[in-house]
Amino acid sequence: MEKQLGNALSRGVGVHNASNIFSLCRSLRQVYKGIISAGHHQSIKMEIDQRMWRHSCYEVIEALRPRCLLPSYPLPRDGNVLEVSDEAIEMRCLLLHFVEQASVFYTSLIGHLQKVNNFTLPQYIRWLKLHQHVQSKISLAGLTCHRSSICLGDLSRYMQQAKVCEDWGKARSYY
């Protein structure tokens, strides 16, 4: 499925094929979630969480961003309006939709791992700070949750950039 997504991305992302690419990403994330849920040791060893981020989010976002033609800061102070094409507006909407879908997935993944392993991420971090012994299963699930939180921070940052907004508080809270 990674190759299929890579091939689709190599042809470029546009309004015409975005739904297919987004569908492949959702399917790929579900496959990765299944691997993570089945065995934390193996998923950590194979860096599944990082592969999931790279293949099902990062590569797509980076393919969409240049097509949005987002204005660079600082915005013109001379009162001129920046011209943005209809295609760029559509691509920005697609980017925002994709980032929102990915955020929902990562939030769900963190909730699933916490529920199945009977811990909370703040609890896990507190245990680490206190150098308390943490069961191996919880430790590995906690690591995946922590990495997923970083992905949520990156997704929040991408969202703010696409909205041409400088509110980095939400992204910072995930890091």
CSV table of C-alpha atoms in Angstrom, one decimal:
chain,number,residue,atom,x,y,z
A,1,MET,CA,0.0,0.0,0.0
A,2,GLU,CA,3.0,2.3,0.6
A,3,LYS,CA,4.1,1.8,-3.0
A,4,GLN,CA,0.6,2.5,-4.2
A,5,LEU,CA,0.4,5.7,-2.3
A,6,GLY,CA,3.9,6.7,-3.4
A,7,ASN,CA,2.9,6.1,-7.1
A,8,ALA,CA,-0.2,8.2,-6.6
A,9,LEU,CA,1.8,11.0,-5.1
A,10,SER,CA,4.4,10.9,-7.8
A,11,ARG,CA,1.7,11.8,-10.3
A,12,GLY,CA,0.9,14.9,-8.2
A,13,VAL,CA,-1.9,15.8,-5.9
A,14,GLY,CA,-4.9,17.6,-7.2
A,15,VAL,CA,-8.6,18.0,-6.8
A,16,HIS,CA,-9.0,15.1,-9.3
A,17,ASN,CA,-7.2,12.5,-7.3
A,18,ALA,CA,-7.2,13.8,-3.7
A,19,SER,CA,-10.0,11.6,-2.5
A,20,ASN,CA,-8.2,8.5,-3.8
A,21,ILE,CA,-5.0,9.6,-2.1
A,22,PHE,CA,-6.8,10.4,1.2
A,23,SER,CA,-8.5,7.0,1.1
A,24,LEU,CA,-5.2,5.2,0.6
A,25,CYS,CA,-3.8,7.2,3.6
A,26,ARG,CA,-6.8,6.2,5.8
A,27,SER,CA,-6.4,2.6,4.8
A,28,LEU,CA,-2.6,2.7,5.5
A,29,ARG,CA,-3.1,4.3,8.9
A,30,GLN,CA,-5.6,1.5,9.8
A,31,VAL,CA,-3.0,-1.2,8.8
A,32,TYR,CA,-0.3,0.5,10.9
A,33,LYS,CA,-2.7,0.9,13.8
A,34,GLY,CA,-3.4,-2.9,13.6
A,35,ILE,CA,0.3,-3.6,13.7
A,36,ILE,CA,0.9,-1.2,16.6
A,37,SER,CA,-2.1,-2.8,18.5
A,38,ALA,CA,-0.9,-6.3,17.8
A,39,GLY,CA,2.6,-6.0,19.2
A,40,HIS,CA,4.3,-3.0,20.7
A,41,HIS,CA,7.8,-4.6,20.7
A,42,GLN,CA,7.6,-5.4,17.0
A,43,SER,CA,6.1,-2.1,16.1
A,44,ILE,CA,8.8,-0.2,18.0
A,45,LYS,CA,11.5,-2.3,16.5
A,46,MET,CA,10.1,-1.7,12.9
A,47,GLU,CA,9.5,2.0,13.7
A,48,ILE,CA,5.9,1.6,12.6
A,49,ASP,CA,4.7,4.8,14.2
A,50,GLN,CA,7.4,6.8,12.3
A,51,ARG,CA,6.6,5.0,9.0
A,52,MET,CA,2.9,5.8,9.6
A,53,TRP,CA,3.7,9.5,10.0
A,54,ARG,CA,6.0,9.7,7.0
A,55,HIS,CA,3.9,7.7,4.6
A,56,SER,CA,0.3,8.5,5.6
A,57,CYS,CA,0.7,12.1,6.6
A,58,TYR,CA,4.0,13.9,6.0
A,59,GLU,CA,4.5,13.0,2.4
A,60,VAL,CA,0.9,14.0,1.5
A,61,ILE,CA,1.1,17.3,3.4
A,62,GLU,CA,4.4,18.2,1.7
A,63,ALA,CA,2.8,17.4,-1.7
A,64,LEU,CA,-0.2,19.6,-0.9
A,65,ARG,CA,1.6,22.6,0.7
A,66,PRO,CA,3.3,24.0,-2.5
A,67,ARG,CA,0.0,23.8,-4.4
A,68,CYS,CA,-1.7,26.0,-1.8
A,69,LEU,CA,0.5,29.0,-2.7
A,70,LEU,CA,0.2,30.4,0.8
A,71,PRO,CA,1.3,34.0,1.2
A,72,SER,CA,4.6,34.4,3.0
A,73,TYR,CA,4.9,36.6,6.0
A,74,PRO,CA,5.0,39.5,6.3
A,75,LEU,CA,1.8,40.3,4.5
A,76,PRO,CA,2.0,43.5,2.3
A,77,ARG,CA,1.4,46.6,4.4
A,78,ASP,CA,0.7,48.8,1.3
A,79,GLY,CA,-2.9,47.7,1.2
A,80,ASN,CA,-2.5,45.5,-1.9
A,81,VAL,CA,-4.5,42.3,-1.9
A,82,LEU,CA,-2.7,39.1,-2.6
A,83,GLU,CA,-4.1,37.2,-5.6
A,84,VAL,CA,-4.7,33.6,-4.8
A,85,SER,CA,-6.0,31.3,-7.5
A,86,ASP,CA,-9.2,29.2,-7.2
A,87,GLU,CA,-7.0,26.1,-7.4
A,88,ALA,CA,-4.8,27.3,-4.5
A,89,ILE,CA,-8.0,27.9,-2.4
A,90,GLU,CA,-9.3,24.4,-3.2
A,91,MET,CA,-5.9,22.9,-2.4
A,92,ARG,CA,-5.8,24.7,0.9
A,93,CYS,CA,-9.2,23.4,1.7
A,94,LEU,CA,-8.0,19.9,0.9
A,95,LEU,CA,-4.9,20.4,3.0
A,96,LEU,CA,-7.0,21.5,6.0
A,97,HIS,CA,-9.4,18.6,5.5
A,98,PHE,CA,-6.5,16.1,5.3
A,99,VAL,CA,-4.8,17.6,8.4
A,100,GLU,CA,-8.1,17.4,10.3
A,101,GLN,CA,-8.6,13.8,9.4
A,102,ALA,CA,-5.1,12.9,10.4
A,103,SER,CA,-5.5,14.7,13.7
A,104,VAL,CA,-8.7,12.8,14.5
A,105,PHE,CA,-6.9,9.5,13.7
A,106,TYR,CA,-3.9,10.3,16.0
A,107,THR,CA,-6.2,11.4,18.8
A,108,SER,CA,-8.1,8.2,18.4
A,109,LEU,CA,-4.9,6.1,18.4
A,110,ILE,CA,-3.7,7.7,21.6
A,111,GLY,CA,-7.0,7.1,23.3
A,112,HIS,CA,-7.1,3.5,22.1
A,113,LEU,CA,-3.6,2.7,23.4
A,114,GLN,CA,-4.3,4.4,26.7
A,115,LYS,CA,-7.6,2.5,27.1
A,116,VAL,CA,-6.2,-0.9,26.1
A,117,ASN,CA,-3.1,-0.6,28.3
A,118,ASN,CA,-4.9,1.1,31.2
A,119,PHE,CA,-2.9,4.3,31.6
A,120,THR,CA,-3.0,8.0,30.6
A,121,LEU,CA,-0.2,9.8,28.8
A,122,PRO,CA,0.2,12.4,31.7
A,123,GLN,CA,0.4,9.4,34.1
A,124,TYR,CA,3.1,7.8,31.9
A,125,ILE,CA,5.1,11.0,31.7
A,126,ARG,CA,4.9,11.4,35.5
A,127,TRP,CA,6.2,7.9,36.0
A,128,LEU,CA,9.1,8.6,33.8
A,129,LYS,CA,9.9,11.8,35.6
A,130,LEU,CA,9.9,10.0,38.9
A,131,HIS,CA,12.0,7.2,37.5
A,132,GLN,CA,9.4,4.7,38.5
A,133,HIS,CA,9.3,1.2,37.0
A,134,VAL,CA,6.8,1.0,34.2
A,135,GLN,CA,5.6,-2.3,32.8
A,136,SER,CA,7.2,-3.0,29.4
A,137,LYS,CA,3.9,-3.1,27.6
A,138,ILE,CA,2.8,0.3,29.1
A,139,SER,CA,6.3,1.7,28.4
A,140,LEU,CA,6.1,0.8,24.7
A,141,ALA,CA,2.5,2.0,24.4
A,142,GLY,CA,3.5,5.2,26.2
A,143,LEU,CA,6.3,5.8,23.8
A,144,THR,CA,4.0,5.4,20.8
A,145,CYS,CA,1.5,7.8,22.5
A,146,HIS,CA,4.3,10.3,23.1
A,147,ARG,CA,5.4,10.1,19.5
A,148,SER,CA,1.8,10.4,18.3
A,149,SER,CA,1.5,13.5,20.4
A,150,ILE,CA,4.4,15.0,18.6
A,151,CYS,CA,2.6,14.2,15.3
A,152,LEU,CA,-0.4,16.0,16.6
A,153,GLY,CA,1.8,19.0,17.4
A,154,ASP,CA,3.1,18.9,13.8
A,155,LEU,CA,-0.4,18.6,12.4
A,156,SER,CA,-1.5,21.5,14.5
A,157,ARG,CA,1.4,23.5,13.2
A,158,TYR,CA,0.5,22.6,9.6
A,159,MET,CA,-3.1,23.6,10.3
A,160,GLN,CA,-2.0,27.0,11.6
A,161,GLN,CA,0.3,27.6,8.6
A,162,ALA,CA,-2.5,26.7,6.2
A,163,LYS,CA,-4.8,29.2,8.0
A,164,VAL,CA,-2.0,31.8,7.8
A,165,CYS,CA,-2.2,32.2,11.6
A,166,GLU,CA,0.5,32.6,14.1
A,167,ASP,CA,-1.2,30.9,17.1
A,168,TRP,CA,1.3,28.2,18.0
A,169,GLY,CA,-0.1,27.5,21.4
A,170,LYS,CA,-2.0,24.3,20.5
A,171,ALA,CA,1.0,22.9,18.6
A,172,ARG,CA,3.3,23.7,21.5
A,173,SER,CA,1.0,22.0,24.0
A,174,TYR,CA,1.5,18.7,22.2
A,175,TYR,CA,5.3,18.9,22.2
